[in-house]
Amino acid sequence: MPATLTLVVVFALLLGGIRARLGLATSIVGASFALAMLRGLSWLQWLGALPAALLSRQTVLLAVMITVILVFSSVYAASGQSARFLAAVRGRIASPELLVTFFPALIGLLPMPGGAIFSAPMVAQAAADLDLSPEDQSLINYWFRHVWELAWPLYPGIILAASLARMPVAEVMAFMWPGPMVAMALGWWWILRPARSRGQWGRFAQEGAPVSGLLDGLPLAVAIGGAVLGEWGCARLLPHLPMEWAVVVAMVAAAGVSLVRSQAQWRLTLQEAAQNNIFGLLAVVAAVFVFKEVLARGQVVDALAAELGGGGAVVLLAVVLPFVVGSISGITMAFVGATFPLLFGLATSTGQQAQIPALLCLGLYSGFAGIMASPMHICYLVTCRYFRVDPARLLPRIALPSLMFIPVGLVSYLVLA
């Protein structure tokens, strides 16, 4: 069966499983098994992919990161500090649009997978006085959590893309800086504007807030500042250490600051953590990486490249391959790592080395469109889980603004080529 048709079938099975409420992790693992069978792998080969996926350094690191994120989120919420900080911020922000997008955009500066679960409680609290449905809250949290990802230099996908293209990260930022602006504009037009038209949003009274309330944002400052400085320190001083460990240390330090400031009861904190269903989220993470491993063992990307014309259609491949891999994996590192070596290799072999920066930008925009529209995106899954929204039902509303990044990428390519 052609790789293109295989992916259509696998996608249909995945969405069907989610819609049938089989569970997110179960649906993803089932889709990985279907992919393996359709690509000619045996069930033993599929089983062999499980330990390779679950015991990889990337999977373990991601599991640790999500665990410490949830622990910090639990401590911060159980102590009452997040509510007090939100009240302090609300007293100084009159715009409801700015208020509900402030926290996901702020947390988006932290390059941590699954970080949307961190900002989701803050969005829910900010939306308490607004006429916002759970679906609208999910869309706001998910979308504005990712507005920086196309250009923020701490994201591993940007760093990897720059390395593969043999370009400085600062140069990639110089090419990609319109990305966050486009993301914010699309978020306003497709998400905030319709949400406001369905409800009554009045401007908040600016009453100010006690300094103590603003100081309750100190744990957040430690989390974000520690992650930023820690990743910079890892890159400069410990280049062989994965920079994500800086995020882990920052989250642990932030949780410690929160406990010291609040003297929160451990019993209350553990009860809050149990409600976050850490093990359920870790199961989803594990399932995503199983699917990614089967994708690699089935050589789906190479098959797609052959079907779409090989080196004679580099620009087409730069649109299609990152988008497809991004949409079926939901991971930036997956589409960058799986497709950019192929794209840059084809460009070099066909004498188009000068087009590599333009292809990089096109590939990043197309891949980002894929991950944002993907039912496999971990942030999308945990956001829908938090707000108790059906992922399959919400997907069409996120797909349309996500697809808008592809024409933006084509314009970027034409400007740079």
Coordinates of C-alpha atoms in Angstrom, one line a residue:
M1 CA 0.0 0.0 0.0
P2 CA 1.4 3.5 -0.8
A3 CA 2.7 5.4 2.1
T4 CA 0.3 8.3 1.5
L5 CA -2.8 6.0 1.6
T6 CA -1.3 4.2 4.6
L7 CA -1.2 7.4 6.6
V8 CA -4.8 8.3 5.6
V9 CA -6.0 4.9 7.0
V10 CA -3.9 5.2 10.1
F11 CA -5.1 8.7 10.8
A12 CA -8.7 7.6 10.3
L13 CA -8.2 4.7 12.8
L14 CA -6.6 7.1 15.3
L15 CA -9.4 9.6 15.2
G16 CA -11.9 6.9 15.3
G17 CA -10.4 5.4 18.5
I18 CA -10.4 8.8 20.1
R19 CA -14.0 9.4 19.1
A20 CA -15.0 6.0 20.4
R21 CA -13.5 7.0 23.8
L22 CA -11.0 4.1 23.8
G23 CA -8.6 6.4 25.6
L24 CA -5.9 8.5 24.1
A25 CA -3.0 6.3 24.9
T26 CA -4.8 3.2 23.7
S27 CA -5.9 4.9 20.4
I28 CA -2.3 6.0 19.7
V29 CA -0.8 2.6 20.5
G30 CA -3.5 0.9 18.3
A31 CA -2.6 3.3 15.5
S32 CA 1.0 2.4 15.8
F33 CA 0.2 -1.3 15.5
A34 CA -2.0 -0.6 12.4
L35 CA 0.9 1.4 10.9
A36 CA 3.3 -1.4 11.5
M37 CA 1.1 -4.0 9.9
L38 CA 0.4 -1.8 6.9
R39 CA 4.1 -1.1 6.4
G40 CA 4.9 -4.8 6.3
L41 CA 6.3 -5.2 9.9
S42 CA 5.5 -8.3 11.9
W43 CA 3.8 -8.1 15.3
L44 CA 7.2 -9.2 16.8
Q45 CA 8.9 -6.3 15.1
W46 CA 6.2 -4.0 16.5
L47 CA 6.8 -5.5 20.0
G48 CA 10.5 -4.9 19.5
A49 CA 9.8 -1.2 18.9
L50 CA 8.2 -0.8 22.4
P51 CA 11.3 -1.0 24.5
A52 CA 13.3 1.0 22.0
A53 CA 10.7 3.8 22.3
L54 CA 10.0 3.6 26.0
L55 CA 13.6 3.3 27.2
S56 CA 15.1 6.0 24.9
R57 CA 16.7 9.0 26.6
Q58 CA 14.3 11.4 24.9
T59 CA 11.2 9.5 26.3
V60 CA 12.6 9.2 29.8
L61 CA 13.6 12.9 29.8
L62 CA 10.2 13.9 28.6
A63 CA 8.5 11.8 31.3
V64 CA 10.7 13.4 34.0
M65 CA 9.9 16.9 32.6
I66 CA 6.2 16.3 32.6
T67 CA 6.3 14.9 36.1
V68 CA 8.1 17.8 37.6
I69 CA 5.9 20.3 35.7
L70 CA 2.8 18.7 37.2
V71 CA 4.4 18.6 40.7
F72 CA 5.3 22.2 40.5
S73 CA 1.8 23.1 39.1
S74 CA 0.2 21.1 42.0
V75 CA 2.3 22.8 44.7
Y76 CA 1.7 26.3 43.2
A77 CA -2.1 25.7 43.0
A78 CA -2.5 23.9 46.3
S79 CA -0.7 26.8 48.1
G80 CA -3.1 29.4 46.7
Q81 CA -0.2 31.4 45.2
S82 CA -1.4 31.0 41.6
A83 CA -4.9 32.3 42.5
R84 CA -3.3 35.3 44.4
F85 CA -0.9 36.1 41.6
L86 CA -3.8 35.9 39.0
A87 CA -5.9 38.2 41.2
A88 CA -2.9 40.7 41.4
V89 CA -2.4 40.5 37.6
R90 CA -6.1 40.8 36.9
G91 CA -6.2 44.0 39.0
R92 CA -3.7 45.6 36.7
I93 CA -4.9 44.3 33.3
A94 CA -8.1 45.8 31.9
S95 CA -8.3 43.8 28.7
P96 CA -9.9 40.4 29.0
E97 CA -8.2 39.3 25.8
L98 CA -4.8 40.1 27.3
L99 CA -5.6 38.5 30.6
V100 CA -6.6 35.1 29.2
T101 CA -3.7 34.9 26.8
F102 CA -1.1 36.3 29.2
F103 CA -0.3 33.1 31.1
P104 CA -0.1 30.6 28.2
A105 CA 2.1 33.0 26.3
L106 CA 4.2 33.5 29.4
I107 CA 4.6 29.8 30.0
G108 CA 5.3 29.4 26.2
L109 CA 8.7 31.0 26.9
L110 CA 9.6 27.7 28.7
P111 CA 10.6 25.1 26.1
M112 CA 9.0 22.2 27.9
P113 CA 6.9 19.5 26.2
G114 CA 3.5 19.2 27.7
G115 CA 3.8 22.8 29.2
A116 CA 0.2 23.5 28.3
I117 CA -0.8 21.5 31.4
F118 CA 1.1 24.2 33.4
S119 CA -0.9 27.1 32.0
A120 CA -4.3 25.4 31.8
P121 CA -5.3 26.0 35.4
M122 CA -4.3 29.6 35.0
V123 CA -6.4 30.1 31.9
A124 CA -9.3 28.4 33.8
Q125 CA -9.0 30.9 36.6
A126 CA -8.6 33.9 34.3
A127 CA -11.7 32.8 32.4
A128 CA -13.8 32.4 35.6
D129 CA -15.5 35.8 35.1
L130 CA -15.8 35.5 31.4
D131 CA -18.4 33.7 29.3
L132 CA -16.0 31.2 27.9
S133 CA -16.8 27.6 27.0
P134 CA -14.4 24.8 27.9
E135 CA -13.7 24.5 24.1
D136 CA -12.7 28.1 23.9
Q137 CA -10.6 27.9 27.0
S138 CA -8.9 24.8 25.4
L139 CA -8.2 26.6 22.2
I140 CA -6.8 29.7 23.9
N141 CA -4.5 27.7 26.2
Y142 CA -3.2 25.5 23.4
W143 CA -2.7 28.1 20.8
F144 CA -1.1 30.9 22.8
R145 CA 1.1 28.4 24.6
H146 CA 2.9 28.0 21.2
V147 CA 3.1 31.5 19.7
W148 CA 6.8 31.8 20.3
E149 CA 7.9 28.3 19.1
L150 CA 8.8 29.3 15.5
A151 CA 11.6 31.8 16.6
W152 CA 12.3 31.4 20.4
P153 CA 16.0 30.2 20.5
L154 CA 15.5 27.9 23.5
Y155 CA 13.3 25.5 21.7
P156 CA 15.2 22.3 20.8
G157 CA 13.6 22.1 17.4
I158 CA 15.0 25.5 16.4
I159 CA 18.4 24.6 17.7
L160 CA 18.4 21.3 15.8
A161 CA 17.2 23.0 12.6
A162 CA 20.0 25.5 12.8
S163 CA 22.5 22.8 13.4
L164 CA 21.3 20.7 10.4
A165 CA 21.4 23.8 8.1
R166 CA 24.8 24.8 9.6
M167 CA 23.5 28.2 10.4
P168 CA 23.8 30.2 13.7
V169 CA 20.6 30.1 15.8
A170 CA 20.6 33.9 15.7
E171 CA 20.4 33.8 11.9
V172 CA 17.5 31.4 12.0
M173 CA 15.8 33.8 14.4
A174 CA 16.4 36.7 12.0
F175 CA 14.6 34.7 9.3
M176 CA 11.8 33.4 11.5
W177 CA 10.9 36.5 13.6
P178 CA 7.6 37.1 11.7
G179 CA 6.4 33.7 12.9
P180 CA 5.3 34.7 16.4
M181 CA 3.6 37.8 15.0
V182 CA 1.7 35.7 12.6
A183 CA 0.7 33.2 15.3
M184 CA -0.6 36.0 17.5
A185 CA -2.6 37.5 14.7
L186 CA -4.1 34.1 13.7
G187 CA -4.9 33.4 17.3
W188 CA -6.8 36.7 17.6
W189 CA -8.7 36.3 14.4
W190 CA -9.7 32.6 14.6
I191 CA -9.9 32.0 18.3
L192 CA -10.3 35.2 20.5
R193 CA -12.5 37.1 18.1
P194 CA -15.1 34.3 17.7
A195 CA -15.0 33.6 21.5
R196 CA -15.7 37.2 22.3
S197 CA -18.6 37.4 19.8
R198 CA -20.3 34.5 21.6
G199 CA -20.1 36.0 25.1
Q200 CA -20.2 39.3 27.1
W201 CA -16.6 40.5 27.6
G202 CA -16.4 43.8 29.5
R203 CA -13.2 45.5 30.4
F204 CA -12.0 44.8 33.9
A205 CA -11.7 47.5 36.5
Q206 CA -8.0 48.3 37.3
E207 CA -8.0 48.3 41.1
G208 CA -4.3 47.6 41.6
A209 CA -3.1 44.9 43.8
P210 CA -1.0 44.5 47.0
V211 CA 2.7 43.9 46.4
S212 CA 2.4 40.6 48.3
G213 CA 0.1 39.3 45.5
L214 CA 2.6 40.1 42.8
L215 CA 5.3 38.4 44.9
D216 CA 3.3 35.2 44.5
G217 CA 4.6 35.2 41.0
L218 CA 8.1 34.6 42.3
P219 CA 7.9 30.8 41.8
L220 CA 6.9 31.4 38.1
A221 CA 9.8 33.8 37.7
V222 CA 12.2 31.1 39.1
A223 CA 10.7 28.5 36.8
I224 CA 11.0 30.7 33.6
G225 CA 14.2 32.5 34.5
G226 CA 15.8 29.3 35.8
A227 CA 15.0 27.4 32.6
V228 CA 16.2 30.2 30.3
L229 CA 19.5 30.8 32.2
G230 CA 19.9 27.1 32.8
E231 CA 19.6 26.2 29.1
W232 CA 22.1 29.0 28.3
G233 CA 24.5 27.6 30.9
C234 CA 24.1 24.1 29.6
A235 CA 24.8 25.2 26.1
R236 CA 27.9 27.1 27.1
L237 CA 29.4 25.1 30.0
L238 CA 28.0 21.6 29.6
P239 CA 27.3 21.1 25.9
H240 CA 27.0 17.3 26.2
L241 CA 24.2 17.6 28.7
P242 CA 20.7 17.7 27.3
M243 CA 19.4 21.3 27.9
E244 CA 16.0 19.9 29.0
W245 CA 17.6 19.0 32.4
A246 CA 17.9 22.7 33.1
V247 CA 14.1 22.9 32.9
V248 CA 13.8 20.0 35.3
V249 CA 16.1 21.7 37.8
A250 CA 14.2 25.0 37.4
M251 CA 10.8 23.3 38.0
V252 CA 12.2 21.6 41.2
A253 CA 13.7 24.9 42.4
A254 CA 10.4 26.7 41.7
A255 CA 8.4 24.1 43.6
G256 CA 10.8 24.6 46.5
V257 CA 10.4 28.3 46.4
S258 CA 6.6 27.9 46.4
L259 CA 6.7 25.6 49.4
V260 CA 9.1 27.9 51.4
R261 CA 6.9 30.9 50.7
S262 CA 3.6 29.3 51.4
Q263 CA 4.4 26.5 53.9
A264 CA 1.8 24.4 52.0
Q265 CA 0.6 21.2 53.6
W266 CA 2.0 18.2 51.8
R267 CA -1.2 16.3 52.2
L268 CA -3.1 19.0 50.2
T269 CA -0.3 19.1 47.7
L270 CA -0.5 15.3 47.1
Q271 CA -4.2 15.4 46.8
E272 CA -3.9 18.1 44.1
A273 CA -1.2 16.1 42.3
A274 CA -3.4 13.0 42.3
Q275 CA -6.2 15.0 40.6
N276 CA -3.8 15.9 37.8
N277 CA -3.6 12.2 36.8
I278 CA 0.2 12.1 36.2
F279 CA 0.2 8.5 35.2
G280 CA -2.5 9.0 32.6
L281 CA -0.5 11.8 31.0
L282 CA 2.7 9.7 31.1
A283 CA 0.9 6.9 29.3
V284 CA 0.0 9.3 26.5
V285 CA 3.7 10.4 26.2
A286 CA 4.8 6.8 26.0
A287 CA 2.2 6.1 23.3
V288 CA 3.4 9.0 21.2
F289 CA 7.0 7.8 21.2
V290 CA 5.9 4.3 20.4
F291 CA 4.1 5.7 17.3
K292 CA 7.2 7.7 16.4
E293 CA 9.5 4.6 16.7
V294 CA 7.1 2.6 14.4
L295 CA 7.1 5.6 12.0
A296 CA 10.9 5.3 11.7
R297 CA 11.0 1.5 11.5
G298 CA 8.4 1.5 8.8
Q299 CA 10.5 4.0 6.7
V300 CA 7.4 6.1 6.1
V301 CA 9.3 9.4 5.4
D302 CA 11.6 7.8 2.8
A303 CA 8.6 6.2 1.1
L304 CA 6.7 9.5 1.0
A305 CA 9.8 11.2 -0.5
A306 CA 9.9 8.6 -3.3
E307 CA 6.2 8.9 -4.0
L308 CA 6.3 12.7 -4.1
G309 CA 9.1 12.9 -6.7
G310 CA 12.4 12.9 -4.9
G311 CA 15.0 15.6 -5.5
G312 CA 13.1 17.0 -8.4
A313 CA 10.4 18.5 -6.2
V314 CA 12.4 19.9 -3.2
V315 CA 10.0 22.8 -2.6
L316 CA 7.0 20.4 -2.7
L317 CA 8.7 18.1 -0.3
A318 CA 9.6 21.0 2.0
V319 CA 5.8 21.6 2.3
V320 CA 4.5 18.1 2.4
L321 CA 7.0 16.1 4.4
P322 CA 7.4 18.3 7.5
F323 CA 3.6 18.8 7.5
V324 CA 2.9 15.1 7.3
V325 CA 5.5 14.1 9.9
G326 CA 4.5 16.9 12.2
S327 CA 0.8 16.0 12.0
I328 CA 1.4 12.3 12.6
S329 CA 3.9 12.8 15.4
G330 CA 2.9 16.1 17.0
I331 CA 6.6 16.7 17.9
T332 CA 8.8 19.5 16.4
M333 CA 11.9 17.5 16.9
A334 CA 10.3 14.6 14.9
F335 CA 9.6 16.6 11.7
V336 CA 12.9 18.5 12.0
G337 CA 15.0 15.4 12.6
A338 CA 13.2 13.2 10.2
T339 CA 12.8 15.5 7.2
F340 CA 15.4 18.3 7.3
P341 CA 18.4 16.1 6.6
L342 CA 16.5 14.7 3.6
L343 CA 15.5 18.2 2.4
F344 CA 19.0 19.7 2.8
G345 CA 20.6 16.7 1.2
L346 CA 18.3 16.9 -1.8
A347 CA 19.0 20.6 -2.1
T348 CA 22.8 20.0 -2.0
S349 CA 22.6 17.1 -4.5
T350 CA 20.6 19.2 -7.0
G351 CA 22.8 22.3 -6.8
Q352 CA 20.4 24.3 -4.6
Q353 CA 22.6 24.9 -1.6
A354 CA 21.8 28.6 -1.6
Q355 CA 18.2 27.8 -1.1
I356 CA 18.7 26.0 2.2
P357 CA 17.8 29.0 4.4
A358 CA 14.6 29.4 2.4
L359 CA 13.8 25.7 2.6
L360 CA 14.5 25.8 6.3
C361 CA 11.9 28.5 6.8
L362 CA 9.4 26.8 4.6
G363 CA 9.9 23.5 6.4
L364 CA 9.5 25.1 9.8
Y365 CA 6.3 26.8 8.9
S366 CA 4.9 23.7 7.2
G367 CA 5.9 21.4 10.1
F368 CA 4.5 23.8 12.6
A369 CA 1.2 23.8 10.8
G370 CA 1.3 20.0 11.1
I371 CA 2.1 19.8 14.8
M372 CA -0.5 22.4 15.7
A373 CA -3.2 20.5 13.7
S374 CA -2.1 17.2 15.0
P375 CA -4.3 15.0 17.3
M376 CA -0.9 13.5 18.5
H377 CA 0.4 16.8 19.9
I378 CA 1.0 16.3 23.6
C379 CA 0.0 19.8 24.6
Y380 CA -3.2 19.4 22.6
L381 CA -4.0 16.1 24.3
V382 CA -3.3 17.3 27.9
T383 CA -5.2 20.5 27.3
C384 CA -8.3 18.7 26.1
R385 CA -8.0 16.3 29.0
Y386 CA -7.8 19.1 31.5
F387 CA -10.8 21.0 30.2
R388 CA -12.7 17.7 29.5
V389 CA -13.1 18.3 25.8
D390 CA -13.3 15.7 23.1
P391 CA -10.1 16.1 21.1
A392 CA -11.7 14.8 17.9
R393 CA -14.5 17.3 18.2
L394 CA -12.2 20.3 18.8
L395 CA -9.7 19.3 16.0
P396 CA -11.5 21.1 13.1
R397 CA -11.5 24.4 15.0
I398 CA -7.7 24.3 15.5
A399 CA -6.9 22.9 12.0
L400 CA -7.9 25.9 9.9
P401 CA -5.8 28.5 11.6
S402 CA -2.9 26.0 11.8
L403 CA -3.0 25.5 8.0
M404 CA -2.6 29.2 7.5
F405 CA 1.1 28.8 8.3
I406 CA 1.7 27.0 5.0
P407 CA 1.0 30.0 2.7
V408 CA 3.0 32.1 5.2
G409 CA 5.9 29.7 4.7
L410 CA 5.5 29.9 0.9
V411 CA 5.7 33.6 1.0
S412 CA 8.8 33.4 3.2
Y413 CA 10.4 31.0 0.7
L414 CA 9.7 33.3 -2.2
V415 CA 11.2 36.3 -0.4
L416 CA 14.3 34.4 0.6
A417 CA 14.9 32.3 -2.5

